[in-house]
Amino acid sequence: MDNDNATLIKQACADYGNDPRRMMDILWQVQDRLRCIDGEAMSLIASLTGTYRVEVEGVVSFYAFFSDKRKGDITIRLCDDIVDRHAGAQAVAEAFSDALGIQPGETSADGGFSLEFTPCIGMCDQAPAALINDVVVTRLTPAKVKSILRTLRKTKDPQALIGQTGDGANSHPLVKAMVRNNIRQPGPVLLTDANPEQGLQAALQLSPQEVITQIEESLLRGRGGAGFPTGRKWRLAANTPAEERYVICNADEGEPGTFKDRVLLTEKPDMLFAGMTIAAYAVGARHGILYLRGEYRYLRAYLEAKLQQRREQNLLGAGILGRDDFTFDIRIQMGAGAYICGEESSLISSCEGKRGEPKNRPPFPVQSGYLGYPTVVNNVETLSCVSRIMEQSAHWFRAMGTTGSSGTKLLSISGDCARPGIYEVVFGVTLAEILQQAGAQDAAAIVVGGASGQIVGRTEFHRRLCFEDLASAGAIVCFNSSRNILEAAAYYMDFFIEESCGYCTPCRVGNVFLKKGLEKIMLGEGEPEDLDYLRNLSDTIIATSRCGLGHTSPNPILSTMKYFPLVYSAMVKERPGGMQAGFNIQKALDEARIIAKRRSLIYDPAYGDKE
Amino acid sequence: MSTEFEFTIDGETVVAKPGQTLMDACDDAGVYIPRLCDVEGLVPQGSCRVCTVKVNGRTVAACTQPAEPGVVVENDTPQVQGYRRDLVRMLFHEGNHLCPICEASGRCELQAMAYRLGISQDSLYPYLQPVRPVDASHPDIALDTNRCILCGRCIRASRDVDGKNIFEYVGRGIHKRIGVNAENLAATDASIDDYAMSLEVCPVGCIIRKREGFFAPIGQRQFDNKPIGWEIEARHKNRIAVHQIDPSEEQS
Ligand code: SF4
Ligand code: SF4
Ligand code: SF4
Ligand code: FES
């Protein structure tokens, strides 16, 4: 390795105190400068941080945004979400491919460009979109590709692509993004004009125990989909004896079709930071971490500035708002492209500088989380609700929604609808009402809750969005009747295969088998037994997986089988005479034919003539 | 000192000490719970999921689940054994396993587990047929990860027993595999005398000790006469015969 590179790496490690727990930050810095983290870099990082090369390799190879092979100076990551595909992402990809002379996954010979696909980057309401280094470009068309590349070749600077900036804080000098918020329906709790510091002030008038009681009485449940009562989580953490406690905000919104946290982070960061501060006060934490997904790195400088501003306003740091006994500060931890890091224990692993694999439970994070300390992990929306609850009252919050689901829910709506964007709705609203608002009158199927949620058809549109009926982390993706529902299920299965951490057998292997089983049906080679196969395999994956990803990954298949039985039965046929449809002798012989460079005389004298 | 407590497994009462996992307590009592990634002497990691049991109706991994007073555990039930068969099959289909020509045959835990669970037939699962290069760089050790079941026993043995960190997981998802702490095994400080390279650690024929293959003749190999888990069941107070599943009983 040349000296310059070694110096860069040494600097990166030194910037983070040669601390292996800050591995993510070190790797980001090295990747940014060298465009890769190769074997030599891994060895050097390992020796400087006192770990092992293979451990560094384990981390590098876990995250999609790190690479051991050199990436182009400009890396174009095309969002490959199904919404983007429906919006024409394939044509855009081809335009990039043609103009650059490389296929997705490749780097140009001069090292200038890499082209890649990446899962949902949280821009479904302005698809097709891409990340060019950290810069988000939206509403792509093949025609725009030419001018994008012209600008990039001329300036070598993705920032130069941003002409007109988006609405609201997207035009803030530190954000400067062409991203739009698309807030279609504000609501009483989150998308409203409120002074978030009033909630913090109100909380500090109470004892920590009283704050927890307030949150318990509000019946606030975690907005990440699972819906664990927030107050109970806090109480468990507060009651665990420990010298330190941590509050982590999960801003790793990776569920395909969700982008509500992006809008909250852009428009309401103070509401979130106030909520984190209240949580810290309640549980007795001095340190907080905002875990920001790699895809949202364009928001980082802006959020750092907000944090700095809060420190200056005495809303963070020592003696917050004059309370000498209350010290709390927040750092930002960047993720690097791994959906599983939205799972709270994986997120903690990642914050600790490790592979983003879930941890064994028990112990739960509230007992032993970040670095072994009791840790509260809440998502952006949950913590934002907290500051409003403290400002208004538990009673105010509970008065909205249903008995089991209080308050409002932010929805990210995208796909085949006239008004994609963010909606704040009161829990208990029906899908039909939501579709009406979003202008998706001809929806034939909708995904409620993203990949891990349910794909439901028209017969279910009377159902209500709440924890008692259809729970959702907030992604609503609409498909009209021209879309192929099996293709959607297959897309989501591919997503899970890509994003499984691979720790446990059922999820690592089983999802691949599920996808292959679905493909067989899509090819028209399925038999009725194949449906049982899918059900049984799903059952094993759900029952034996180690974390939520495997517990929900069969949902795209199970829910489409449940709500679209006719689609499956149209594709699946009984075969006469015990013939196996899945076995195609011609295909089986193909490989041998290629090796032999001639046709088989036994089975296919006329094979190929027909083609 | 806190005191011992009891729970039941398949209707039988087991006495456990505080801090024990379900697996530890059952091992002591002579009740065998099938397992692949867990082995005595290494910290459990809960990744193969073959030790899946039901506790009060919820599925958990017995190797990492703390024993608790009064819980009702299901172990040898058709449903739980069915899950295990699926998992073992997944492992077979994920890698390349050609038992008749494998030097681990007869002492391989994956193979022995398949026999114990009554897997003798092909399943509906597709074969993934990976083609991973064999690392034969080291003078005494070869690594054929085509047979690796990602149990991580080598990782833990090298890290916690040998203090060397020769192995670690790299990649993720279906691309996850075992990496070594250098360009190849020869460039690490791996030694044939490491515990990680001993026959006890790798449950399959992935870590290969060169010039030692096929050391036991058929009939005298580890699992030729006794099924996997027998030594644990031998601890049982009223020694019960191993329940080997007859393939014809298998419902899947
Ligand atoms: S269920 Fe999937 S994501 Fe979760 S631990 Fe297992 S392999 Fe990893
Ligand atoms: S490792 Fe075990 S299961 Fe695999 S081929 Fe060898 S003997 Fe068979
Ligand atoms: S090499 Fe052997 S011990 Fe290591 S993970 Fe693979 S199967 Fe397990
Ligand atoms: S032995 Fe428990 S998960 Fe492998």
mmCIF file of N, CA, C and O and ligand atoms in Angstrom, chain B residues 92 96-100 102-106 108-111 147 203-206, ligand 2:
data_model
loop_
_atom_site.group_PDB
_atom_site.id
_atom_site.type_symbol
_atom_site.label_atom_id
_atom_site.label_comp_id
_atom_site.label_asym_id
_atom_site.label_seq_id
_atom_site.Cartn_x
_atom_site.Cartn_y
_atom_site.Cartn_z
ATOM 1 N N PHE B 92 -28.288 -29.443 4.358
ATOM 2 C CA PHE B 92 -27.814 -30.361 3.313
ATOM 3 C C PHE B 92 -27.897 -29.717 1.932
ATOM 4 O O PHE B 92 -27.011 -29.863 1.104
ATOM 5 N N ASN B 96 -22.659 -28.523 -0.510
ATOM 6 C CA ASN B 96 -22.506 -29.705 -1.363
ATOM 7 C C ASN B 96 -22.163 -30.890 -0.476
ATOM 8 O O ASN B 96 -21.071 -30.938 0.077
ATOM 9 N N HIS B 97 -23.078 -31.802 -0.366
ATOM 10 C CA HIS B 97 -22.828 -32.942 0.515
ATOM 11 C C HIS B 97 -22.939 -34.243 -0.266
ATOM 12 O O HIS B 97 -24.004 -34.612 -0.748
ATOM 13 N N LEU B 98 -21.815 -34.906 -0.406
ATOM 14 C CA LEU B 98 -21.761 -36.186 -1.095
ATOM 15 C C LEU B 98 -21.168 -37.189 -0.116
ATOM 16 O O LEU B 98 -19.993 -37.540 -0.179
ATOM 17 N N CYS B 99 -22.017 -37.609 0.821
ATOM 18 C CA CYS B 99 -21.516 -38.429 1.928
ATOM 19 C C CYS B 99 -20.664 -39.629 1.495
ATOM 20 O O CYS B 99 -19.647 -39.896 2.129
ATOM 21 N N PRO B 100 -21.043 -40.348 0.455
ATOM 22 C CA PRO B 100 -20.260 -41.549 0.147
ATOM 23 C C PRO B 100 -18.777 -41.268 -0.110
ATOM 24 O O PRO B 100 -17.951 -42.143 0.108
ATOM 25 N N CYS B 102 -17.161 -38.583 1.225
ATOM 26 C CA CYS B 102 -16.676 -37.575 2.168
ATOM 27 C C CYS B 102 -15.893 -38.231 3.287
ATOM 28 O O CYS B 102 -16.331 -39.222 3.866
ATOM 29 N N GLU B 103 -14.763 -37.632 3.614
ATOM 30 C CA GLU B 103 -13.916 -38.231 4.647
ATOM 31 C C GLU B 103 -14.548 -38.120 6.033
ATOM 32 O O GLU B 103 -14.120 -38.795 6.958
ATOM 33 N N ALA B 104 -15.562 -37.270 6.164
ATOM 34 C CA ALA B 104 -16.201 -37.147 7.471
ATOM 35 C C ALA B 104 -17.317 -38.170 7.678
ATOM 36 O O ALA B 104 -17.848 -38.285 8.786
ATOM 37 N N SER B 105 -17.647 -38.898 6.639
ATOM 38 C CA SER B 105 -18.732 -39.882 6.772
ATOM 39 C C SER B 105 -18.523 -40.761 7.993
ATOM 40 O O SER B 105 -17.420 -41.219 8.267
ATOM 41 N N GLY B 106 -19.598 -40.973 8.720
ATOM 42 C CA GLY B 106 -19.517 -41.844 9.879
ATOM 43 C C GLY B 106 -19.167 -41.116 11.155
ATOM 44 O O GLY B 106 -19.480 -41.567 12.248
ATOM 45 N N CYS B 108 -19.626 -37.579 11.011
ATOM 46 C CA CYS B 108 -20.174 -36.264 10.696
ATOM 47 C C CYS B 108 -21.478 -36.069 11.461
ATOM 48 O O CYS B 108 -22.383 -36.892 11.421
ATOM 49 N N GLU B 109 -21.564 -34.939 12.157
ATOM 50 C CA GLU B 109 -22.753 -34.696 12.980
ATOM 51 C C GLU B 109 -23.977 -34.364 12.134
ATOM 52 O O GLU B 109 -25.104 -34.663 12.521
ATOM 53 N N LEU B 110 -23.750 -33.742 11.002
ATOM 54 C CA LEU B 110 -24.894 -33.434 10.137
ATOM 55 C C LEU B 110 -25.512 -34.732 9.614
ATOM 56 O O LEU B 110 -26.731 -34.941 9.665
ATOM 57 N N GLN B 111 -24.643 -35.599 9.150
ATOM 58 C CA GLN B 111 -25.104 -36.895 8.650
ATOM 59 C C GLN B 111 -25.782 -37.692 9.772
ATOM 60 O O GLN B 111 -26.870 -38.232 9.603
ATOM 61 N N ARG B 147 -18.826 -27.660 2.314
ATOM 62 C CA ARG B 147 -19.565 -28.492 3.276
ATOM 63 C C ARG B 147 -19.846 -27.748 4.572
ATOM 64 O O ARG B 147 -20.317 -28.343 5.525
ATOM 65 N N PRO B 203 -18.199 -29.950 12.916
ATOM 66 C CA PRO B 203 -19.130 -31.087 12.951
ATOM 67 C C PRO B 203 -19.223 -31.828 11.622
ATOM 68 O O PRO B 203 -19.754 -32.927 11.556
ATOM 69 N N VAL B 204 -18.726 -31.194 10.574
ATOM 70 C CA VAL B 204 -18.810 -31.819 9.250
ATOM 71 C C VAL B 204 -17.393 -31.953 8.682
ATOM 72 O O VAL B 204 -16.417 -31.795 9.406
ATOM 73 N N GLY B 205 -17.297 -32.218 7.400
ATOM 74 C CA GLY B 205 -15.974 -32.419 6.812
ATOM 75 C C GLY B 205 -15.461 -31.176 6.136
ATOM 76 O O GLY B 205 -15.073 -31.209 4.971
ATOM 77 N N CYS B 206 -15.448 -30.073 6.887
ATOM 78 C CA CYS B 206 -15.050 -28.811 6.276
ATOM 79 C C CYS B 206 -13.613 -28.462 6.646
ATOM 80 O O CYS B 206 -12.801 -28.138 5.790
HETATM 81 S S1 SF4 C 2 -19.883 -33.235 5.680
HETATM 82 FE FE1 SF4 C 2 -21.198 -34.802 6.525
HETATM 83 S S2 SF4 C 2 -23.107 -34.532 5.481
HETATM 84 FE FE2 SF4 C 2 -21.591 -33.424 4.322
HETATM 85 S S3 SF4 C 2 -20.862 -34.881 2.795
HETATM 86 FE FE3 SF4 C 2 -19.515 -35.075 4.538
HETATM 87 S S4 SF4 C 2 -20.442 -36.719 5.717
HETATM 88 FE FE4 SF4 C 2 -21.987 -36.035 4.325
#
